[in-house]
XYZ file of C-alpha atoms in Angstrom:
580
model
C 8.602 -113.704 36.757
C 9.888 -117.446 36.748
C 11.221 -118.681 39.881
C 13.979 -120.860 39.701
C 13.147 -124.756 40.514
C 14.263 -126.253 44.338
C 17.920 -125.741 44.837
C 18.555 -129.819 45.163
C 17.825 -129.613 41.244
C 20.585 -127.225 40.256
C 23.292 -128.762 41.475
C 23.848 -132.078 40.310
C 25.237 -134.836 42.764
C 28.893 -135.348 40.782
C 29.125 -131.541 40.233
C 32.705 -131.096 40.750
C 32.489 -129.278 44.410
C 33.493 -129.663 47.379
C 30.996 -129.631 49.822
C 31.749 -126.061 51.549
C 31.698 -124.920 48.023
C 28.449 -126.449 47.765
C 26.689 -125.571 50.829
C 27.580 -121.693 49.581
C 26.045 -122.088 46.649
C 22.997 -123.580 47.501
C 22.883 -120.623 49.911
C 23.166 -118.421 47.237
C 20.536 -119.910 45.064
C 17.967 -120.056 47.925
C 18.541 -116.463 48.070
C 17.736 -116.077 44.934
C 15.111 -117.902 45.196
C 13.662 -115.924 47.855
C 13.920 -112.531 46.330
C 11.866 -113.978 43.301
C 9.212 -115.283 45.663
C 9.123 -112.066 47.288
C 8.985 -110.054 44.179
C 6.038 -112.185 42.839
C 3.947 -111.523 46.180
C 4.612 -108.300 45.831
C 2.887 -108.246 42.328
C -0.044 -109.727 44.476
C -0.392 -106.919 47.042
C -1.028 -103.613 47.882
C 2.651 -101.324 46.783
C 1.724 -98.083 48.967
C 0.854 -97.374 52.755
C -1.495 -95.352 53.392
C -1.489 -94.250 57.503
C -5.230 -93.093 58.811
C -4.691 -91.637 62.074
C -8.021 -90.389 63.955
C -9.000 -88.676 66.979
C -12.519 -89.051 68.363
C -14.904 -88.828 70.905
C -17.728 -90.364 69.869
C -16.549 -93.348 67.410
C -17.375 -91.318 64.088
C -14.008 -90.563 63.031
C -13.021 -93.816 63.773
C -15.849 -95.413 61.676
C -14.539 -93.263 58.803
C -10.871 -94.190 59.237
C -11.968 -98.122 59.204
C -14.156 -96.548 56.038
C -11.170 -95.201 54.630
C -8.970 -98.079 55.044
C -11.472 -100.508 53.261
C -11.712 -98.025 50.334
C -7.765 -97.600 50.448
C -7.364 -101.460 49.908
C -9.924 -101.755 47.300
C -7.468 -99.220 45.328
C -4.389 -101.672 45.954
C -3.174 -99.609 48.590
C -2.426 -100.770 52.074
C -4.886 -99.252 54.691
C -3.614 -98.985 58.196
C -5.610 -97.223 61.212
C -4.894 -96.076 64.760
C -5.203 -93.305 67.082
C -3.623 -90.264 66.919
C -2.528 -91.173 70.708
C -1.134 -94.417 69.651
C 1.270 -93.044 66.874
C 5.101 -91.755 68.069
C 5.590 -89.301 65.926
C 9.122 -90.980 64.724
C 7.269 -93.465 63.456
C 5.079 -90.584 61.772
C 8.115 -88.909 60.352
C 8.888 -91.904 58.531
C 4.926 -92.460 57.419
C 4.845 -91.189 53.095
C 1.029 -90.593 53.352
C -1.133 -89.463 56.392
C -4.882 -89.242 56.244
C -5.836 -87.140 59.613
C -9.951 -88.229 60.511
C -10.809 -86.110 63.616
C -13.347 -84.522 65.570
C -14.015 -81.072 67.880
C -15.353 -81.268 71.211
C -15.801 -78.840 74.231
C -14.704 -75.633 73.248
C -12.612 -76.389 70.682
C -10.375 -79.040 72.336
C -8.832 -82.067 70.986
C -10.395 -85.766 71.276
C -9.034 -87.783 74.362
C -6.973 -90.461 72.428
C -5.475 -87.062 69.946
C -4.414 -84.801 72.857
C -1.253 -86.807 74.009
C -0.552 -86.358 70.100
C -1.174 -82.854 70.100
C 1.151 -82.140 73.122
C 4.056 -84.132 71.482
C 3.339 -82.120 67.997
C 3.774 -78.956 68.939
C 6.523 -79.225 71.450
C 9.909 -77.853 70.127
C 11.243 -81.821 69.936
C 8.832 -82.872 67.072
C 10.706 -83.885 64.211
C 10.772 -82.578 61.019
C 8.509 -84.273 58.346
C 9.951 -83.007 54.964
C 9.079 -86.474 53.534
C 5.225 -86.890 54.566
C 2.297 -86.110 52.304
C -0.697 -85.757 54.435
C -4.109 -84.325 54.578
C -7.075 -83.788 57.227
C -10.749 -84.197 57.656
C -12.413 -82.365 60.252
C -15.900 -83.143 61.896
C -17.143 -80.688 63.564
C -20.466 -78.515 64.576
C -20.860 -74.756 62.989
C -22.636 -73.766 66.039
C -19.163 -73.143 68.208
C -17.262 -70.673 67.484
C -13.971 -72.943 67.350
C -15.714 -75.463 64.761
C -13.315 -78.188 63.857
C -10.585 -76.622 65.637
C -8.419 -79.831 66.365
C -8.561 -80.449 62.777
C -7.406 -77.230 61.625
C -4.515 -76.932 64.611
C -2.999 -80.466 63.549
C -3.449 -79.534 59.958
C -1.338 -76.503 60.433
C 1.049 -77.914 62.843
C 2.072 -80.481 60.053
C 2.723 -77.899 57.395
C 4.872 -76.440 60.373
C 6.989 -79.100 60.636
C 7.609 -79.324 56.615
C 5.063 -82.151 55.800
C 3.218 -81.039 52.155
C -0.150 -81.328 51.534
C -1.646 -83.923 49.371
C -4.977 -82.252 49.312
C -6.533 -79.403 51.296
C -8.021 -79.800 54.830
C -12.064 -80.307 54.531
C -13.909 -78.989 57.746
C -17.169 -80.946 57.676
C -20.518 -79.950 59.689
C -23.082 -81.942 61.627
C -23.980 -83.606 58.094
C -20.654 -84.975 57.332
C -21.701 -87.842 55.102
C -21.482 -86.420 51.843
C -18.302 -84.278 52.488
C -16.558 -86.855 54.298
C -17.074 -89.180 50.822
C -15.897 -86.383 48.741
C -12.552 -86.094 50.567
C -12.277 -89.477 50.893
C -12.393 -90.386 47.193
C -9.954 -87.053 46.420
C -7.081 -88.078 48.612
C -7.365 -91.602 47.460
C -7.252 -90.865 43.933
C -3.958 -88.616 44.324
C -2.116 -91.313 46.698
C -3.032 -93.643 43.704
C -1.703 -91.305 41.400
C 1.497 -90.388 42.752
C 2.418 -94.117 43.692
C 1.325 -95.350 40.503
C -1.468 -97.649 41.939
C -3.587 -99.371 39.325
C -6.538 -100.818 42.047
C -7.902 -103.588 42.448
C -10.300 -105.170 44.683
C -8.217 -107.958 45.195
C -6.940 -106.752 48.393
C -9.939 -104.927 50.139
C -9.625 -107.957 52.194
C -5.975 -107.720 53.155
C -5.128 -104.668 56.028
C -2.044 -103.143 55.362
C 1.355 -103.761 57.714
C 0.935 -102.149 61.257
C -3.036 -101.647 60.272
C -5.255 -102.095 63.532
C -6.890 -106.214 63.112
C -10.563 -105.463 64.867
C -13.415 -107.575 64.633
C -15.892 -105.034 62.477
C -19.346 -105.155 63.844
C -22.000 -105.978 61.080
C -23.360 -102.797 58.966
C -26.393 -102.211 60.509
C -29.270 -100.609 57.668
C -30.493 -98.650 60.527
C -29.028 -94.878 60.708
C -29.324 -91.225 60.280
C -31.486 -91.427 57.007
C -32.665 -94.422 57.601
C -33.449 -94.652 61.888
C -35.625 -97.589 62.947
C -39.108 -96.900 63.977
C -39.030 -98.496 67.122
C -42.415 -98.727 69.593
C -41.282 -96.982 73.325
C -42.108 -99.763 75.629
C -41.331 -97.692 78.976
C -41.764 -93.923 79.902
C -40.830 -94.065 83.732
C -40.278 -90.854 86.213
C -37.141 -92.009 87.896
C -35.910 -89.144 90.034
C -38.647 -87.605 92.425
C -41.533 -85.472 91.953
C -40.186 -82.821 94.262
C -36.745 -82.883 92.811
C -35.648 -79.954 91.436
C -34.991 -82.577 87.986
C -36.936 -84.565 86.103
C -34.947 -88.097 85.144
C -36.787 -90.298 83.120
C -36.094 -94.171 82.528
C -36.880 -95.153 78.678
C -37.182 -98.518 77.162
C -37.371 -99.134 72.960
C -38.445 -102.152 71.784
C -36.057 -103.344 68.707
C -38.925 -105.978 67.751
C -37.788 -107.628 64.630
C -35.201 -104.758 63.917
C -31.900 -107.221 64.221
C -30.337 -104.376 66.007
C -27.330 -105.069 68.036
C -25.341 -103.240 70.739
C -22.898 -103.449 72.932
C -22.791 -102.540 76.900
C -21.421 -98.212 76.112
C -22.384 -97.649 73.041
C -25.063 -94.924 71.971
C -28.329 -94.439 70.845
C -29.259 -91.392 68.378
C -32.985 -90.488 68.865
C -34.393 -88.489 66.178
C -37.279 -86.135 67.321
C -39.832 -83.825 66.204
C -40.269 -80.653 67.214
C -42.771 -79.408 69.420
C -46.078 -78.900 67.247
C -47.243 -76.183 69.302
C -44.346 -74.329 68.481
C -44.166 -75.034 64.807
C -47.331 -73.705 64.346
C -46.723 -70.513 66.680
C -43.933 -70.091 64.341
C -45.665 -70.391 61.185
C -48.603 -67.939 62.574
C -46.052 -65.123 63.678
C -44.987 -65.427 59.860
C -48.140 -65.649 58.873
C -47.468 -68.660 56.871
C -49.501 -70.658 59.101
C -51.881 -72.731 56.220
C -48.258 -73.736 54.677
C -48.435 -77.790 54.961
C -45.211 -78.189 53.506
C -43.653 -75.691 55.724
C -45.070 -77.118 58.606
C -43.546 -80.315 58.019
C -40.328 -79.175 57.079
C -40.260 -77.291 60.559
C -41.476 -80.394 62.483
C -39.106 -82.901 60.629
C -36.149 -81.270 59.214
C -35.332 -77.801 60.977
C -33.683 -77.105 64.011
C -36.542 -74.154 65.375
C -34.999 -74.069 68.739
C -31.370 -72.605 68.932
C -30.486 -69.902 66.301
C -27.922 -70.686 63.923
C -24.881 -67.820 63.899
C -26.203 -67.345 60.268
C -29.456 -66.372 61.798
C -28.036 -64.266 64.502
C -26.044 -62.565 61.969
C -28.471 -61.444 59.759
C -30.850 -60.523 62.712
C -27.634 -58.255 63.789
C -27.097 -56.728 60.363
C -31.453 -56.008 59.786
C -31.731 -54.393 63.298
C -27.815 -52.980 64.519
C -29.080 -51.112 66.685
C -31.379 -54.044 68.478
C -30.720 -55.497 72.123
C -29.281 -58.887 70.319
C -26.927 -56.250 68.741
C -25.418 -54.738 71.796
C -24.925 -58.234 73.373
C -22.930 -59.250 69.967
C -21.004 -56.158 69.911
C -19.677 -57.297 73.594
C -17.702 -59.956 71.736
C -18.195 -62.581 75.085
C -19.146 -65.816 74.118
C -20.702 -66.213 77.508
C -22.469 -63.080 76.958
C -24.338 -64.065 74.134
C -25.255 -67.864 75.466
C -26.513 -65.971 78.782
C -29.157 -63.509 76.645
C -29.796 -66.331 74.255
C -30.704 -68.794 77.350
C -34.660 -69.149 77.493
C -35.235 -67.568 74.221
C -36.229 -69.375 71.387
C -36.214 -68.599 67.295
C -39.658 -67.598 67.543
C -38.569 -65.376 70.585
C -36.239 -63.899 68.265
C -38.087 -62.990 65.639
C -40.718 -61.297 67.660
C -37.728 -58.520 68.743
C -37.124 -58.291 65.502
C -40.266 -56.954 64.672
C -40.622 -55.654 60.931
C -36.904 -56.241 60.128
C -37.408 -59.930 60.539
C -36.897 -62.487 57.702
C -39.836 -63.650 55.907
C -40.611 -67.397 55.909
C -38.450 -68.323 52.524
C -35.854 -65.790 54.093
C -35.632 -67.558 57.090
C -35.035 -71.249 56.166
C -31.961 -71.225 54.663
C -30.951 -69.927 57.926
C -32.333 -72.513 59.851
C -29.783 -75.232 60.563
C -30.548 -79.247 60.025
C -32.246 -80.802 62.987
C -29.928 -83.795 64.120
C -30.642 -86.440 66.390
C -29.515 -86.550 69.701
C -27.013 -89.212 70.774
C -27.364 -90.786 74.598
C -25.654 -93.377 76.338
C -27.364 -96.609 76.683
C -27.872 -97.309 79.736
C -28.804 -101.393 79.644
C -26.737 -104.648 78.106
C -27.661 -106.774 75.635
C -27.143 -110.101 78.096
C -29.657 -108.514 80.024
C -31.769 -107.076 77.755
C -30.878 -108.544 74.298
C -34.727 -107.095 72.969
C -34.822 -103.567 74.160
C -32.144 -100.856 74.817
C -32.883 -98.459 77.718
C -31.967 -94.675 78.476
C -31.388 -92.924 81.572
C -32.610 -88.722 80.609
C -32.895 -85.761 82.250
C -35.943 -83.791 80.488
C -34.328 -80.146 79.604
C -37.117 -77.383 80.627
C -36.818 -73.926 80.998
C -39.944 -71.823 80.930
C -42.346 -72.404 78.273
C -39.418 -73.935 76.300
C -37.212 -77.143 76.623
C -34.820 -79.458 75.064
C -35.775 -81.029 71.597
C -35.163 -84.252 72.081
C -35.436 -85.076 75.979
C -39.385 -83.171 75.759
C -40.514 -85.051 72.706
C -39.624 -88.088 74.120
C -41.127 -87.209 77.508
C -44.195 -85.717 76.802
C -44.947 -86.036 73.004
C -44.658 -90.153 71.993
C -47.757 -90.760 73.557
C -46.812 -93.673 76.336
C -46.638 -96.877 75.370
C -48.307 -96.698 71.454
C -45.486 -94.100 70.788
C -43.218 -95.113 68.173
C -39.646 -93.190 67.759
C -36.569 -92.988 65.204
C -33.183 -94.881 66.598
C -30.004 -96.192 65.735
C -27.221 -97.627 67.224
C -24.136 -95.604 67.296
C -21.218 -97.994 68.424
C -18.381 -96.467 70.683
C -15.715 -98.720 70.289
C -13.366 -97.090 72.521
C -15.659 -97.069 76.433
C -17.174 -100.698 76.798
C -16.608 -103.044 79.648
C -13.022 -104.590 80.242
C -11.758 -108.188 80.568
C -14.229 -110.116 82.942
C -11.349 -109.620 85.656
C -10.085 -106.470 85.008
C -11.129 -103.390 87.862
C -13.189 -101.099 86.515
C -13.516 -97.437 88.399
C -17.100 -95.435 87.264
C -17.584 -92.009 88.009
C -21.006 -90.975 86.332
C -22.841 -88.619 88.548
C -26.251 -87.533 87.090
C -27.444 -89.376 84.506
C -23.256 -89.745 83.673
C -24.839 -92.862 85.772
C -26.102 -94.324 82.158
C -23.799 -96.361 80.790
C -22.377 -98.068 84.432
C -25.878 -99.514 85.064
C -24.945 -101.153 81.634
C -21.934 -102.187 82.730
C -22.923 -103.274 85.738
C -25.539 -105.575 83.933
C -23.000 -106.795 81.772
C -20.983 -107.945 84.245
C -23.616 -109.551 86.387
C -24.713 -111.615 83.486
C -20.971 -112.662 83.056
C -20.155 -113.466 85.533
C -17.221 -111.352 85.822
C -14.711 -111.723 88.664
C -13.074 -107.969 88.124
C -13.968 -105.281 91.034
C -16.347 -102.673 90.226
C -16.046 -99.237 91.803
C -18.846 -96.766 91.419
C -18.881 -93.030 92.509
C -22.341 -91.216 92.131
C -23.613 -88.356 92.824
C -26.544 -85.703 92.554
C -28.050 -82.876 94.537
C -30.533 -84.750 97.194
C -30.192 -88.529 98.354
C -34.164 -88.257 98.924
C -34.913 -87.245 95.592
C -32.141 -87.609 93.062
C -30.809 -90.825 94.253
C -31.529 -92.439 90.650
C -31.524 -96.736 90.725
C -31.451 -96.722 94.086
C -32.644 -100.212 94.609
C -31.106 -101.724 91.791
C -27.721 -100.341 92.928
C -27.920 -101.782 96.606
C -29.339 -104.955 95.190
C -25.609 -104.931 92.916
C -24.047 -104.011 95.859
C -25.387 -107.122 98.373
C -24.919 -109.316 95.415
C -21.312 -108.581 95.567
C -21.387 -107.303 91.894
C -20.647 -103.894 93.300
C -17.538 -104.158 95.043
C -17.163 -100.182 96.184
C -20.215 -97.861 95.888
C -19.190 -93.870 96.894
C -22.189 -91.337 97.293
C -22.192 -87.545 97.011
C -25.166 -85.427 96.930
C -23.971 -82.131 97.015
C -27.105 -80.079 98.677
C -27.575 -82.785 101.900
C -25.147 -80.511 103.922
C -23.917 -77.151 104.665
C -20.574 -77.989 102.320
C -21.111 -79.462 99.259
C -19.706 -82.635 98.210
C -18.999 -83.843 94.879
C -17.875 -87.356 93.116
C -14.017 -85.651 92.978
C -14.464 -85.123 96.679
C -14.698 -88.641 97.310
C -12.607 -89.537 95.515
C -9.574 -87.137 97.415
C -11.320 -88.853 100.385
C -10.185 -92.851 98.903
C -6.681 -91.619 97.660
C -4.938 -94.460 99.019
C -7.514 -97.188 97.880
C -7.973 -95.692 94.529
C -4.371 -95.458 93.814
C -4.096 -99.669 94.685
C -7.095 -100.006 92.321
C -4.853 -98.574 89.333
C -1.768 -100.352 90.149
C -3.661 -103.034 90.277
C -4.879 -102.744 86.443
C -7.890 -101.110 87.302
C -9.697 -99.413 84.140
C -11.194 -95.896 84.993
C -14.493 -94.805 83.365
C -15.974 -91.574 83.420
C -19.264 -90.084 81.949
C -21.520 -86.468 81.941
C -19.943 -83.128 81.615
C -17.387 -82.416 80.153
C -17.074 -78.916 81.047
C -16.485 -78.768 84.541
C -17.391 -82.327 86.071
C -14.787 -84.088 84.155
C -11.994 -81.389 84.277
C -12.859 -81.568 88.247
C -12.462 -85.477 88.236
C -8.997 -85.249 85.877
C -7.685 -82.944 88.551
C -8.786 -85.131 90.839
C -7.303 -88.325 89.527
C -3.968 -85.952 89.255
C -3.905 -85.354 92.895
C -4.496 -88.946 93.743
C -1.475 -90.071 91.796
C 0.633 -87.313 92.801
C -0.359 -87.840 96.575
C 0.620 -91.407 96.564
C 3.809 -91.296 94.033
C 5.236 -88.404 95.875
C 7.061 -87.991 92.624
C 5.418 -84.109 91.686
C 2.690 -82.926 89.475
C 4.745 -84.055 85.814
C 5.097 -87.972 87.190
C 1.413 -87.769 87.359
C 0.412 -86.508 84.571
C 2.770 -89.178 83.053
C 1.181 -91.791 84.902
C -2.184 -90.727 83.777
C -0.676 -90.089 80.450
C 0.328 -93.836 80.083
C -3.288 -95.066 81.237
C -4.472 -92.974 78.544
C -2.156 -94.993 76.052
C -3.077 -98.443 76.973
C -6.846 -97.013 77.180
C -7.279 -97.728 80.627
C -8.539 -94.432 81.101
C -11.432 -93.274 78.961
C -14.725 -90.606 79.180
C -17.802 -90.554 77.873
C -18.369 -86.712 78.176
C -20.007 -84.081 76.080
């Protein structure tokens, strides 16, 4: 289109007008003008919207939203991401196309920045969505028995309310690379279709209106197929020999890796399974000069914890078995009780002669993953290594995958293991004078040593709250000195201890807190950020209620102000977990 020349130029200076008549009309022509201009830019940029809304836990859907986006702009559309939390749903009623990225955790329950989202969706005040298309991507583990469950609730929930499909929900398991692609290129190429985008990379560059501007960390070449073979610098014992746990300090070296990280994100370990057992494995089935199977045990196969494929087809070969009976019972609880100190190789030996053979067996076996764990150090501190705070997992002759191999099989300091870097955007240190509240008993303690770090090297002139706790001050009482050396150094403001077994009533981190009601509540109202880390299935419901009961204590406003309250700290993600 040809946009008209300056409006000075069109209206020569003995035109016969007055000069009200031509003030209007130079109006007009501007206007003119204008729409021209507009209509050209608009020839220049993306003519869709296409809204990725994610819920996660651990920063993977949100990686593949940002993925998304990219891919949606280098299609011509406009890519714009943000949390489930942080979308009203009148402003999702008036969205044309919804991508839905998000995760599972706990049993079955939605991400923290999804489940203000979720509450809003399925009250009976959501509006109707008769005009979105939408469709969802679920990531999610096949070993619970509500896999992908916030995916498939939200995904119904929106047909509910009248919004259509655009393509079918894809439920993706612990390898969620490929499927995640697949999906990804399918719901792009119908939004293309049916808003007759051509593409073009012209505007990969260029987020789309409302889109969420973040700085993007560089790719790193280091990952799940790829990890970084990086040398173990530090194996240390950290709780006590007599305590009833065994907490270990590690340190990697990243060498000449280039890895980066920031003060909360994680690090995936990939391990190898215990040789002893893969060999006791391969004997039982008497496969045990099988080279090839032996490495595919050690490298590739989880050998530990039966898949529900496994225990299926143990139940159908044997239905009248003990593992039979306890799956008949239907309990959940049941089942992980028997299971608990039993191994595949247990398994098989009940089995007896209705056992699998060896090439029956490993397409049963699932995919062994690596292990995620909070870093527990920050790069201003420790810009060349990244350390980890772990409790070794033992039980019997058997223990955890990851947490054994890297305490008792990568041979001290010569022991080289696979890493990468897996970057939690959403729980990292606040603005240098922002409070900050950490409740991390355990080794929940991880990533708060971190930030502790982080904030000692800065300099930082924000408060810093910690609330730890284990069983025994004498022998769980993990960073002791490097805690009271914080504290004296005035980096830690408040530090609250509670080791449940020193006295006749047990104390916990929620206890002290319910103790500090009145000092906690000033914290928050005075911007404080709250952090918490470790279980998710009782210690962080227990602090939650907690956190309720402080609010509701000092508001004296009842039980619905304060989840509200909490509610709104979620929103501006002043209150965030690092649970699992």
């Amino acid at each position: 289109m040809t946009l008209l020349p300056p409006t000075g130029s069109l209206i020569p200076s003995d035109a016969p007008f007055s000069a009200q008549q031509e003030s209007w009309l130079a109006g007009f022509i501007a206007g003119i003008a204008a729409a021209g201009r507009r209509e050209a830019a608009s020839d220049a940029t993306p003519t869709a919207t296409v809204n990725i809304l994610y819920g996660t836990q651990t920063g993977n859907a949100e990686s593949l939203a940002e993925e998304l986006a990219t891919a949606a702009r280098a299609r011509g559309l406009a890519g714009s991401t943000s949390a489930l939390d942080a979308t009203p749903l009148d402003q999702l009623a008036a969205m044309s196309h919804v991508l839905v990225v998000t995760s599972t955790y706990g049993e079955g329950e939605l991400p923290d920045n999804a489940g203000l989202f979720w509450e809003a969706l399925q009250s009976d005040t959501a509006p109707r969505l008769e005009g979105v298309r939408y469709s969802v991507l679920g990531l999610g583990d096949t070993g619970y028995d509500d896999f992908c469950q916030a995916a498939k609730l939200i995904d119904t929930r929106l047909e509910q309310l009248g919004a259509t499909r655009l393509h079918e929900r894809v439920d993706c398991d612990v390898d969620f690379e490929d499927p995640a692609a697949q999906w990804s290129a399918a719901v792009l190429e119908r939004v293309a279709a049916e808003t007759g985008t051509t593409g073009t990379t012209a505007a990969q560059g260029t987020p789309g209106a409302g889109a969420e501007v973040t700085a993007a960390r560089p790719r790193s070449p280091w990952n799940k197929r790829t990890p970084y073979r990086s040398r173990l610098a530090v194996n240390r014992l950290l709780s006590s020999p007599r305590s009833e746990k065994e907490i270990r300090h590690y340190e990697f070296d990243l060498g000449d890796s280039g890895i980066t990280y920031e003060a909360g994100d994680a690090l995936a370990v990939v391990p190898l399974n215990d040789e002893t057992l893969v060999r006791s494995l391969l004997d039982h089935l008497d496969a045990g000069t099988d080279e090839e199977a032996a490495r595919l045990l050690r490298t590739e196969r989880e050998i530990r914890i039966p898949s529900k494929e496994l225990i299926a087809e143990l139940v159908e070969r044997s239905p009248s078995g003990e593992l039979a009976a306890v799956v008949a019972h239907g309990d959940r609880s049941d089942l992980d009780s028997w299971l608990w100190g039993r191994d595949i190789l247990d398994l098989l030996r009940d089995a007896g002669r209705t056992a699998p053979t060896l090439p029956e067996l490993l397409p049963l076996l699932r995919p062994l993953q690596p292990r995620q764990y909070s870093i527990s150090s920050s790069p201003l501190a420790h810009p060349d290594r990244i350390h980890l705070t772990v409790a070794s997992v033992r039980y019997g002759r058997h223990g955890g995958v990851a947490s054994t191999y890297l305490a008792d099989r990568t041979d001290g300091q010569d022991g080289e293991v696979g890493i990468y870097v897996h970057a939690n955007a959403t729980f990292g240190v606040p603005a240098d004078d922002a409070p900050m509240i950490m409740i991390g008993p355990g080794t929940g303690i991880a990533p708060f040593r971190g930030f502790l770090h982080e904030r000692a090297a800065r300099g930082a002139s924000g408060r810093n709250w910690l609330f730890f706790g284990d069983r025994h001050r004498e022998t769980d009482f993990v960073y002791e000195d490097e805690l009271t050396d914080l504290r004296e150094r005035g980096v830690l403001t408040e530090l609250d201890l509670a080791f449940s077994r020193d006295q006749s009533e047990k104390v916990y981190v929620q206890t002290r807190m319910l103790e500090r009601a009145g000092e906690l509540y000033a914290w928050l109202e005075d911007g404080a950020h709250v952090y918490v880390c470790g279980d998710a299935s009782r210690m962080a419901k227990d602090v939650e209620a907690a956190l309720l009961a402080v609010v509701a204590g000092q508001r004296g406003r009842g039980d619905d102000d304060a989840a509200e309250y909490l509610a709104d700290l979620r929103r501006a993600k002043r209150y965030v977990r690092d649970v699992y």
